[in-house]
Each structure stands twice: as structure tokens, then as C-alpha cells.
Short mmCIF file of C-alpha atoms in Angstrom, two decimals:
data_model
loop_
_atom_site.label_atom_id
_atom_site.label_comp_id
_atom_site.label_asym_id
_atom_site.label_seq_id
_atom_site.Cartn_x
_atom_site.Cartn_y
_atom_site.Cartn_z
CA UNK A 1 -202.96 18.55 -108.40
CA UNK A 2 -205.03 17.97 -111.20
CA UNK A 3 -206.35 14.87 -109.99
CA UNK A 4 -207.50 16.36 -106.82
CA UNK A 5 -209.34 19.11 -108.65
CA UNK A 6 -210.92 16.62 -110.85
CA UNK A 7 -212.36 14.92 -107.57
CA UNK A 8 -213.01 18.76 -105.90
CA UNK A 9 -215.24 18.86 -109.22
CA UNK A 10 -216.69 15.85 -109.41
CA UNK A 11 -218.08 16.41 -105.54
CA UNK A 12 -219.11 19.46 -106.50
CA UNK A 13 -221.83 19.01 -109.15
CA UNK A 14 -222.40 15.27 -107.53
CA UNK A 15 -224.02 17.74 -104.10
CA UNK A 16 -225.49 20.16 -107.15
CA UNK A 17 -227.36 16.84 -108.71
CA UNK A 18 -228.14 15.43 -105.67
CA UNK A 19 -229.79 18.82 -104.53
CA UNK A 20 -231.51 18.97 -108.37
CA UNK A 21 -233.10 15.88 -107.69
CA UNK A 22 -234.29 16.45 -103.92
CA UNK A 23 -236.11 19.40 -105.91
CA UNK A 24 -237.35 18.72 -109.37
CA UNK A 25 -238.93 15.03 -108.14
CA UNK A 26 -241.83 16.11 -106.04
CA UNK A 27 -242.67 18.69 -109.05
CA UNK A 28 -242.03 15.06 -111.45
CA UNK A 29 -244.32 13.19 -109.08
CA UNK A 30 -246.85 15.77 -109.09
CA UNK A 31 -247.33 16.06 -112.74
CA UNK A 32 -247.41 12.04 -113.23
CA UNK A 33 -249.96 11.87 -110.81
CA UNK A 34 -252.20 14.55 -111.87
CA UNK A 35 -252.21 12.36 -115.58
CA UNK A 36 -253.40 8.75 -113.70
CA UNK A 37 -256.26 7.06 -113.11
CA UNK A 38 -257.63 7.36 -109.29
CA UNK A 39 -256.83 3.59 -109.15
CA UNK A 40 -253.30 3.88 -110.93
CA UNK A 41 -252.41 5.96 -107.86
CA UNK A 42 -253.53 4.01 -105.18
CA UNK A 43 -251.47 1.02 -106.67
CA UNK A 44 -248.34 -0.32 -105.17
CA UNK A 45 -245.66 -0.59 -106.27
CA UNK A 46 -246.34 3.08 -107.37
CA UNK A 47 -245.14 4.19 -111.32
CA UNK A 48 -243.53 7.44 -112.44
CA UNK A 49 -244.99 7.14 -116.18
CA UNK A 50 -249.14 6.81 -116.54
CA UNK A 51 -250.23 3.76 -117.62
CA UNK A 52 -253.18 1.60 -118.37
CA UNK A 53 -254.66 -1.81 -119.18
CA UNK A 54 -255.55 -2.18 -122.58
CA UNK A 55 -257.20 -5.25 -124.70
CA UNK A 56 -258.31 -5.39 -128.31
CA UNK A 57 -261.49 -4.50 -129.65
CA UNK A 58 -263.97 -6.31 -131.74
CA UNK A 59 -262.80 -3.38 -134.09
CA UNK A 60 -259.11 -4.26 -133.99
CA UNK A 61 -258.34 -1.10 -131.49
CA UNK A 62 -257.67 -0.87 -127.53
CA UNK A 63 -260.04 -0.82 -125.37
CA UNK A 64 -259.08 0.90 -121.68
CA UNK A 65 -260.25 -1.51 -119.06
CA UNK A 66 -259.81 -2.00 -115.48
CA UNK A 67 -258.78 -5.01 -113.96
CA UNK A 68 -261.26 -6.33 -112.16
CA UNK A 69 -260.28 -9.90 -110.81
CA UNK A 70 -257.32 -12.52 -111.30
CA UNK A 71 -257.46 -16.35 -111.72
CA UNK A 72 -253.80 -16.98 -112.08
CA UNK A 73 -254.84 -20.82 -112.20
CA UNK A 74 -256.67 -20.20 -115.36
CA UNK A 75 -254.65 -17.60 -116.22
CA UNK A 76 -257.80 -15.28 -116.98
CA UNK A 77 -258.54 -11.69 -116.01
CA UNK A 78 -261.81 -10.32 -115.64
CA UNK A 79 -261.97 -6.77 -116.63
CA UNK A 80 -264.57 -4.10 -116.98
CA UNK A 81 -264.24 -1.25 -119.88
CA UNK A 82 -263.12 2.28 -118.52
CA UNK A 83 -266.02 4.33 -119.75
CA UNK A 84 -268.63 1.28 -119.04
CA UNK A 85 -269.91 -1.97 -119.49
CA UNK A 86 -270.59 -5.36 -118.38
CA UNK A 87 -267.96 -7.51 -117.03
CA UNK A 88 -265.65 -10.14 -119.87
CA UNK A 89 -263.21 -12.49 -119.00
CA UNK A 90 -260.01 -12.73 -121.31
CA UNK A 91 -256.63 -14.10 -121.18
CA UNK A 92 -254.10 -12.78 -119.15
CA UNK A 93 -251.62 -12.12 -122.04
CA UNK A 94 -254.43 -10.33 -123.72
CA UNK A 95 -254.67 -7.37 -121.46
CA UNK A 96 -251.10 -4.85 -122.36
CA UNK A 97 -249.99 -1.59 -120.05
CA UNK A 98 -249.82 1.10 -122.37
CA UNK A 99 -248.35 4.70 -121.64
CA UNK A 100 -251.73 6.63 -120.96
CA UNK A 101 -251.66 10.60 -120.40
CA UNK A 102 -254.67 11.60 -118.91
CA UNK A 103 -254.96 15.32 -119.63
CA UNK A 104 -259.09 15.08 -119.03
CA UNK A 105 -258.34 15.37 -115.04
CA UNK A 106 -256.91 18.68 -116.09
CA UNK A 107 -260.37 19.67 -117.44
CA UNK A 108 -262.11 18.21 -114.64
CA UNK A 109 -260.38 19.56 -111.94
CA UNK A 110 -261.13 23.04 -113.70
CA UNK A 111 -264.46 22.88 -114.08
CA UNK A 112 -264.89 21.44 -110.31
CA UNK A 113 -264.08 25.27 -109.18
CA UNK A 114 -264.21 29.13 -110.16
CA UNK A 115 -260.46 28.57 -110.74
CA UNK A 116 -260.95 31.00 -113.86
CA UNK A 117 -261.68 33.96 -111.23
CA UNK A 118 -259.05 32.71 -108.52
CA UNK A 119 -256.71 33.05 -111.48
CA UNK A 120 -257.73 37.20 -112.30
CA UNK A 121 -257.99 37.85 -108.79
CA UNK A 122 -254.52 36.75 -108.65
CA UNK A 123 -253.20 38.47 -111.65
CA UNK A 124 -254.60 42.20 -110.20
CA UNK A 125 -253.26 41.69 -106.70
CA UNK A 126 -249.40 40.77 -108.41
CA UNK A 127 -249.61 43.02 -110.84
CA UNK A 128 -251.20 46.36 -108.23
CA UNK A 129 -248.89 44.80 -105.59
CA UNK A 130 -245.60 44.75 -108.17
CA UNK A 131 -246.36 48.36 -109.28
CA UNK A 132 -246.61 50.10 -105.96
CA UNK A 133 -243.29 48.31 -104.56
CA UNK A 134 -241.58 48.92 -107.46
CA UNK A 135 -242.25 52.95 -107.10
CA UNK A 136 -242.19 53.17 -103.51
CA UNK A 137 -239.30 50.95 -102.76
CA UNK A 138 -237.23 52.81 -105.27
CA UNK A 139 -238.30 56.46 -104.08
CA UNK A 140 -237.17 55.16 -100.58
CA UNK A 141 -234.06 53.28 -101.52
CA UNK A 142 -233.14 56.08 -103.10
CA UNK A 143 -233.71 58.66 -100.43
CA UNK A 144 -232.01 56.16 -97.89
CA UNK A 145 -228.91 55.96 -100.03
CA UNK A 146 -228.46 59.27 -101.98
CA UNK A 147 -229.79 61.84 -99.73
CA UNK A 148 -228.80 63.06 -96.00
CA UNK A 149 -231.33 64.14 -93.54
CA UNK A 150 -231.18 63.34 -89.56
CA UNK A 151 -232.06 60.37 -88.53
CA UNK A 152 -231.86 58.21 -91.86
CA UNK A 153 -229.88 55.38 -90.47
CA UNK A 154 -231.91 55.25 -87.45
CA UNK A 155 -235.20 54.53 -89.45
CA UNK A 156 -233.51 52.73 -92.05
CA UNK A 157 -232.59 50.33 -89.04
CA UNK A 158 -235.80 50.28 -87.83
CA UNK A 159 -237.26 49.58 -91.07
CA UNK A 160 -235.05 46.66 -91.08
CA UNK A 161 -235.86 45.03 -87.50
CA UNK A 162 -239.61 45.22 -88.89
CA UNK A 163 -238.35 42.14 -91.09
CA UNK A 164 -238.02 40.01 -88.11
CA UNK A 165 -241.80 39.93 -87.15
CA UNK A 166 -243.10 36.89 -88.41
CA UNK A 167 -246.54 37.79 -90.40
CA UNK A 168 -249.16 36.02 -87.42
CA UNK A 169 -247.17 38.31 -84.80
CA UNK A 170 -249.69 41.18 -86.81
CA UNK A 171 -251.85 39.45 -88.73
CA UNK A 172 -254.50 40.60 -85.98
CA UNK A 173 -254.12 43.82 -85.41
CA UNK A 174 -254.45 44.12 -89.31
CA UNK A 175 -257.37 42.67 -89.50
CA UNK A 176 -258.89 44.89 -86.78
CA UNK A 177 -257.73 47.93 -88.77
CA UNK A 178 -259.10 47.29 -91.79
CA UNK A 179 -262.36 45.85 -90.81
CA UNK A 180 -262.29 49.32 -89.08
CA UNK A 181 -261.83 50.73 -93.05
CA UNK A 182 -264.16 48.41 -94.38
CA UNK A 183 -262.12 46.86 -96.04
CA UNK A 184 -262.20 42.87 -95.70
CA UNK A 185 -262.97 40.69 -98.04
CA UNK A 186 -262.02 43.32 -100.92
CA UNK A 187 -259.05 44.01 -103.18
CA UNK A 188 -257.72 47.19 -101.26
CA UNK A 189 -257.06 44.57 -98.25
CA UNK A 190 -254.91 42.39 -99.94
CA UNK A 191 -253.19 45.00 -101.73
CA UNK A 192 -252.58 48.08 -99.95
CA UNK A 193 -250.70 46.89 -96.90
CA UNK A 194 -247.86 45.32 -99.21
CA UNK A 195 -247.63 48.32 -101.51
CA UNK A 196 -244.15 48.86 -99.80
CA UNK A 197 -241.94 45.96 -98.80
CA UNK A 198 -238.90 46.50 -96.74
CA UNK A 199 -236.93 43.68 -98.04
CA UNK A 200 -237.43 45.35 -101.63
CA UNK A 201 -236.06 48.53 -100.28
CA UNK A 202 -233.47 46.85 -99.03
CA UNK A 203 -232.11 45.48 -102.03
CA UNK A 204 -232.67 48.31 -104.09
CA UNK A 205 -230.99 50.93 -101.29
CA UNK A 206 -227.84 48.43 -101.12
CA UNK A 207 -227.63 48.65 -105.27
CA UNK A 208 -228.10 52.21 -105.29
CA UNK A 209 -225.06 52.86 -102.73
CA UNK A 210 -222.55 51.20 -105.19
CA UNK A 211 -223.46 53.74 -108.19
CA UNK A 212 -220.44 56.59 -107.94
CA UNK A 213 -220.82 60.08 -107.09
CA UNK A 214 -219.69 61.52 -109.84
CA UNK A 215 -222.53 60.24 -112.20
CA UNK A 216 -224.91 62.26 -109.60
CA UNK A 217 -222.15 65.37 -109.75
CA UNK A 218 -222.48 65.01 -113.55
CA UNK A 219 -225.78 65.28 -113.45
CA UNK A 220 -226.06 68.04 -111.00
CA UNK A 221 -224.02 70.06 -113.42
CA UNK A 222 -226.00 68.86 -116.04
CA UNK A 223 -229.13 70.24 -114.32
CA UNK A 224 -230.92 66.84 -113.59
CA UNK A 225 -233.35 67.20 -110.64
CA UNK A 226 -233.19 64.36 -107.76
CA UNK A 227 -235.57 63.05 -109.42
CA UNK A 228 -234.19 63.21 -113.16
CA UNK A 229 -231.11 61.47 -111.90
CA UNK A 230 -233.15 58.81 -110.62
CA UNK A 231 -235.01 58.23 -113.46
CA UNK A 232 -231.98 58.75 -115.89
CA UNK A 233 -229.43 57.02 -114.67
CA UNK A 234 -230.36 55.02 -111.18
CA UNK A 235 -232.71 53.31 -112.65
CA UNK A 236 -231.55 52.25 -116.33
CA UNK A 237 -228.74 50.95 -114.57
CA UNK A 238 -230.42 49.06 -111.87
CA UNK A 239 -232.08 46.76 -114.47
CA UNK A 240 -230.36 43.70 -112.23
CA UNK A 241 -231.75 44.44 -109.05
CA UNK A 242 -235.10 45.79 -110.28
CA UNK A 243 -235.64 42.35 -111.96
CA UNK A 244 -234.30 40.37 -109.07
CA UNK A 245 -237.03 42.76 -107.02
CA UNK A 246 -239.87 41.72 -109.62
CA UNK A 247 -239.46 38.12 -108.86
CA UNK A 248 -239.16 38.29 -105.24
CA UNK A 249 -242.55 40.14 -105.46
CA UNK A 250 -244.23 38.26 -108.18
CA UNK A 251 -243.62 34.87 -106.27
CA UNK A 252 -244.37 36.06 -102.67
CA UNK A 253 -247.29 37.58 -104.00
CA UNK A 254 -248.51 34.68 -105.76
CA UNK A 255 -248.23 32.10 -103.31
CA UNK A 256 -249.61 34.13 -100.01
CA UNK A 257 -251.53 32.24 -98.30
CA UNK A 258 -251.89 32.87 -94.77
CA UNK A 259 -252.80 37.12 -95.38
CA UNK A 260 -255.19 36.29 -98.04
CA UNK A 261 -256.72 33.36 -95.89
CA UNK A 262 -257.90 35.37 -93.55
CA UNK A 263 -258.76 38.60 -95.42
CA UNK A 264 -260.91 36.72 -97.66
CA UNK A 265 -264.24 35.46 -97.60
CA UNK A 266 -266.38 35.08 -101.01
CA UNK A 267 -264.62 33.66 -104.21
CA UNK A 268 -265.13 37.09 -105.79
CA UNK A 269 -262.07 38.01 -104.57
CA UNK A 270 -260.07 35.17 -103.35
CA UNK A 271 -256.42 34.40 -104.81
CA UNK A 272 -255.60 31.62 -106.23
CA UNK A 273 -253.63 29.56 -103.67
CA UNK A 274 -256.70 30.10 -101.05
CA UNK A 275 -258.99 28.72 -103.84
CA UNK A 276 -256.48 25.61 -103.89
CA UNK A 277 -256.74 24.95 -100.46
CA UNK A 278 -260.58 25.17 -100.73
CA UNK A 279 -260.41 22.80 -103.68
CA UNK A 280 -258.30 20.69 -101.89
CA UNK A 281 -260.67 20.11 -98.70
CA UNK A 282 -263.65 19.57 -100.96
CA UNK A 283 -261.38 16.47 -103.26
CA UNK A 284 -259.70 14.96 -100.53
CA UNK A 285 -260.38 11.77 -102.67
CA UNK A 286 -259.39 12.64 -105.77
CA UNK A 287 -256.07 12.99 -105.76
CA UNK A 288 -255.58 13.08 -109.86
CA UNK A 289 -257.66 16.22 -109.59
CA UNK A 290 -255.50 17.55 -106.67
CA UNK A 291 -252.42 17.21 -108.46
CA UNK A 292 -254.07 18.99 -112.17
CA UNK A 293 -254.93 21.76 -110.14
CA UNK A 294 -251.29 22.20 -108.41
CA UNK A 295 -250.42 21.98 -111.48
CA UNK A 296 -252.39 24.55 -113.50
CA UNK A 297 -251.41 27.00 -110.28
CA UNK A 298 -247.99 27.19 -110.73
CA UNK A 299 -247.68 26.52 -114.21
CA UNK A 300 -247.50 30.53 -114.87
CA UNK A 301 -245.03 31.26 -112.05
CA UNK A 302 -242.47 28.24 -113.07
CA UNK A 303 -242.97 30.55 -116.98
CA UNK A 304 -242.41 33.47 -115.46
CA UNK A 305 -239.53 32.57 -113.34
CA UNK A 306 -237.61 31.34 -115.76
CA UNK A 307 -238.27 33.68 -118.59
CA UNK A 308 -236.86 36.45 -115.64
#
């Protein structure tokens, strides 16, 4: 028996490290790549750790060159320094592959966009977009599991069959309506329409049924208001779900794409994931500065996500 749950166990976390690894290694590759050299990435066989081709200085210190030629007869290379210069010929054994972290493409890739306002308009339409689900999903959690009035399954159902229309399904009609408020290519567009999210609801409604009567009959007698019992007592012990809720929110919000794509014009207010996409069209070449600036984007949610 115990040999058999040994093997159950070793199965087990061999799937869970198997599915660790499918995961964490494009985020691995991404950050190597975003610290090479354009031609470090192009080589093949690829490597997983920066490097580059160093030789000694008349000083006695490396020099970063690139390699440009090979006589293996001779056994020479002809290289040419990184940051400029005329072409020298040295021996092979000479030239030494050092690690080499290129954090400049970081800098680079920064200043090759407003990534600066991408980044704020981001941060105001998470944090307006957290705050309004937050309050409206637990006003109408709560009213769909606490209180009685005709008809509250009925909508709640139909506030749950809204979840299975996939975002282009309306994506026109809602542009129609608020280019009708004036309202493209401004905050209120990419905000307002997603101040209440049914999944959120959801969540919170399905928490909120498993709290017992008799805290709300306590209360009652008490003299706590709907509200005050809500406020009291729902909600300080819904810290789970309301954090569970904030993350949902924080990461949906962050990476839409497709809603702020098309309700966005200017840089002014575009989000940050638009902005990437724009960067990314515009240094199809330069893949070092691709990868900084994936990098840089969700550097805050990985924080976030696992400070939550």
C-alpha cells in the first residue's frame, strides 16, 4: 500500500512539474531574450543565459566584440568592437563568452514609446474599474442572496446567460452607443461599461449564501440596517472572496486588449497592452526590445499577483 501511494505521489507532482515548466519557460525565454544582443538571438543553436564575445584590452580589461569572420585554418577571428571601431584580427583562443546582462535594451525599449503614459492610463482604468465592481457587485450579490423580491432568480439567471456572449458578439453595438455619448477615445469608455461584472457578482452572491441566518437575525435584533449588516459582518468576513474578486479584476483589466483596441485612438488615453501591440508593429526587428517591453508590462501584475 505504501508503495503504491509513493508512486500515486510521485505521478502526481511529476504532471504538477511538468505543467510548471510548460508555464514558467516562455516567461524564462522572454526575460533572456529581452537581455541579448540582436545577433545573440538570431544565433543557432539558441542560449538560455546572455552571453558575449570578449577579448583583452590594451588596458588589461574586456573588450565586447562581435565576431565578424572565421579562418579556422589559421585559427584567427576577425572581430569588430561592440560600441565601434575598425576591424582586428586575433587568435581564436583569445576571444572568451562571458555571461553578459544587457539591461540597456530595457532603457531603450522605454524611451522608443510614451510607455510612461500607457502605464497611468492603465493604473486609472484598474483602479476606477476595481472600485465600481467591487461596490456594485457586492450591493447586487447581496440583494441576489439575502433579500426576496419577485423575479430574483429569473434575472439572476439572466444575468448569468449574459456570460456566454463572447465580447465581439457586442463589441459593435457598444461602440455605436457611445460614439452616440461622445465618448470614444476617452476614459469614461473604457471604464464605465465594466463598472459591474457579472462573473464578480457571481462569486460574491455564491459566498454570501453560505453566511448563516442567524448572524443577519442577530443583527436585526441588534438594529443593523440591510445595509449595516452588510458592511458589518458580510463583508469583514468575505475578505476571501473579495480578494479572489480583486485579482480577477485587476488582471482582466490589465491585459484587455480587444475593448480598449477599438475604443482607443490617441496615446493620451491608450492602456498599456494596446501601446504594446503598437510598439510591437513599429520593432518588428528588434526583438531584444520586444521582449524588455513584455517585460516591463507585466512586471507589476506578476507583483501584484503574488503579493494577493
Amino acid at each position: 500500500y505504501r508503495a503504491r501511494r509513493t508512486a500515486r505521489r510521485a505521478a502526481v507532482y511529476a504532471l504538477l512539474w511538468l505543467g510548471v515548466v510548460i508555464m514558467v519557460v516562455p516567461f524564462i525565454w522572454m526575460v533572456t531574450t529581452s537581455l541579448k544582443s540582436p545577433i545573440e538571438i538570431l544565433q543557432f543553436p539558441p542560449t538560455w543565459v546572455p552571453t558575449g564575445q570578449f577579448v583583452r584590452s590594451e588596458t588589461g580589461g574586456w573588450d565586447e566584440v562581435y565576431v565578424a569572420s572565421r579562418d579556422r585554418h589559421a585559427g584567427t577571428v576577425c572581430v569588430r568592437p561592440v560600441g565601434g571601431g575598425a576591424l582586428r584580427t586575433v587568435p581564436d583562443d583569445e576571444v572568451v563568452g562571458r555571461v553578459r546582462l544587457r539591461f540597456h535594451n530595457y532603457a531603450a525599449a522605454w524611451s522608443q514609446a510614451p510607455f510612461a503614459r500607457y502605464y497611468m492610463n492603465t493604473i486609472i482604468v484598474v483602479l476606477c474599474t476595481l472600485a465600481g465592481q467591487l461596490v456594485t457587485s457586492a450591493l447586487a450579490a447581496y440583494a441576489f442572496a439575502r433579500m426576496r423580491f419577485p423575479g430574483r432568480d429569473a434575472v439572476f439567471l439572466l444575468f448569468l446567460s449574459m456570460m456566454m456572449v463572447p465580447e465581439p458578439v457586442y463589441l459593435v453595438p457598444s461602440y455605436i452607443i457611445l460614439a452616440k455619448f461622445g465618448w470614444i477615445d476617452t476614459y469614461q469608455a473604457m471604464i464605465v461599461p465594466w463598472l459591474a461584472y457579472i462573473f464578480s457578482i457571481f462569486l460574491l452572491r455564491q459566498h454570501f449564501k453560505t453566511i448563516p441566518n442567524d448572524l443577519y437575525d442577530a443583527a436585526i435584533i441588534d438594529g443593523c440596517s440591510r445595509f449595516a449588516f452588510l458592511w458589518r459582518i458580510v463583508l469583514p468576513l468575505s475578505k476571501a472572496v473579495l480578494a479572489a474578486v480583486t485579482i480577477f479584476t485587476v488582471v482582466s483589466t490589465w491585459n484587455s486588449f480587444l475593448w480598449p483596441l477599438v475604443m482607443t485612438n490617441t496615446p493620451s488615453v491608450r492602456p498599456l497592452q494596446v501601446g504594446l501591440a503598437r510598439f510591437a508593429q513599429e520593432q518588428g526587428t528588434n526583438h531584444e526590445l520586444m521582449m524588455a517591453a513584455a517585460v516591463f508590462s507585466i512586471a507589476p501584475l506578476v507583483v501584484v499577483y503574488f503579493m494577493a
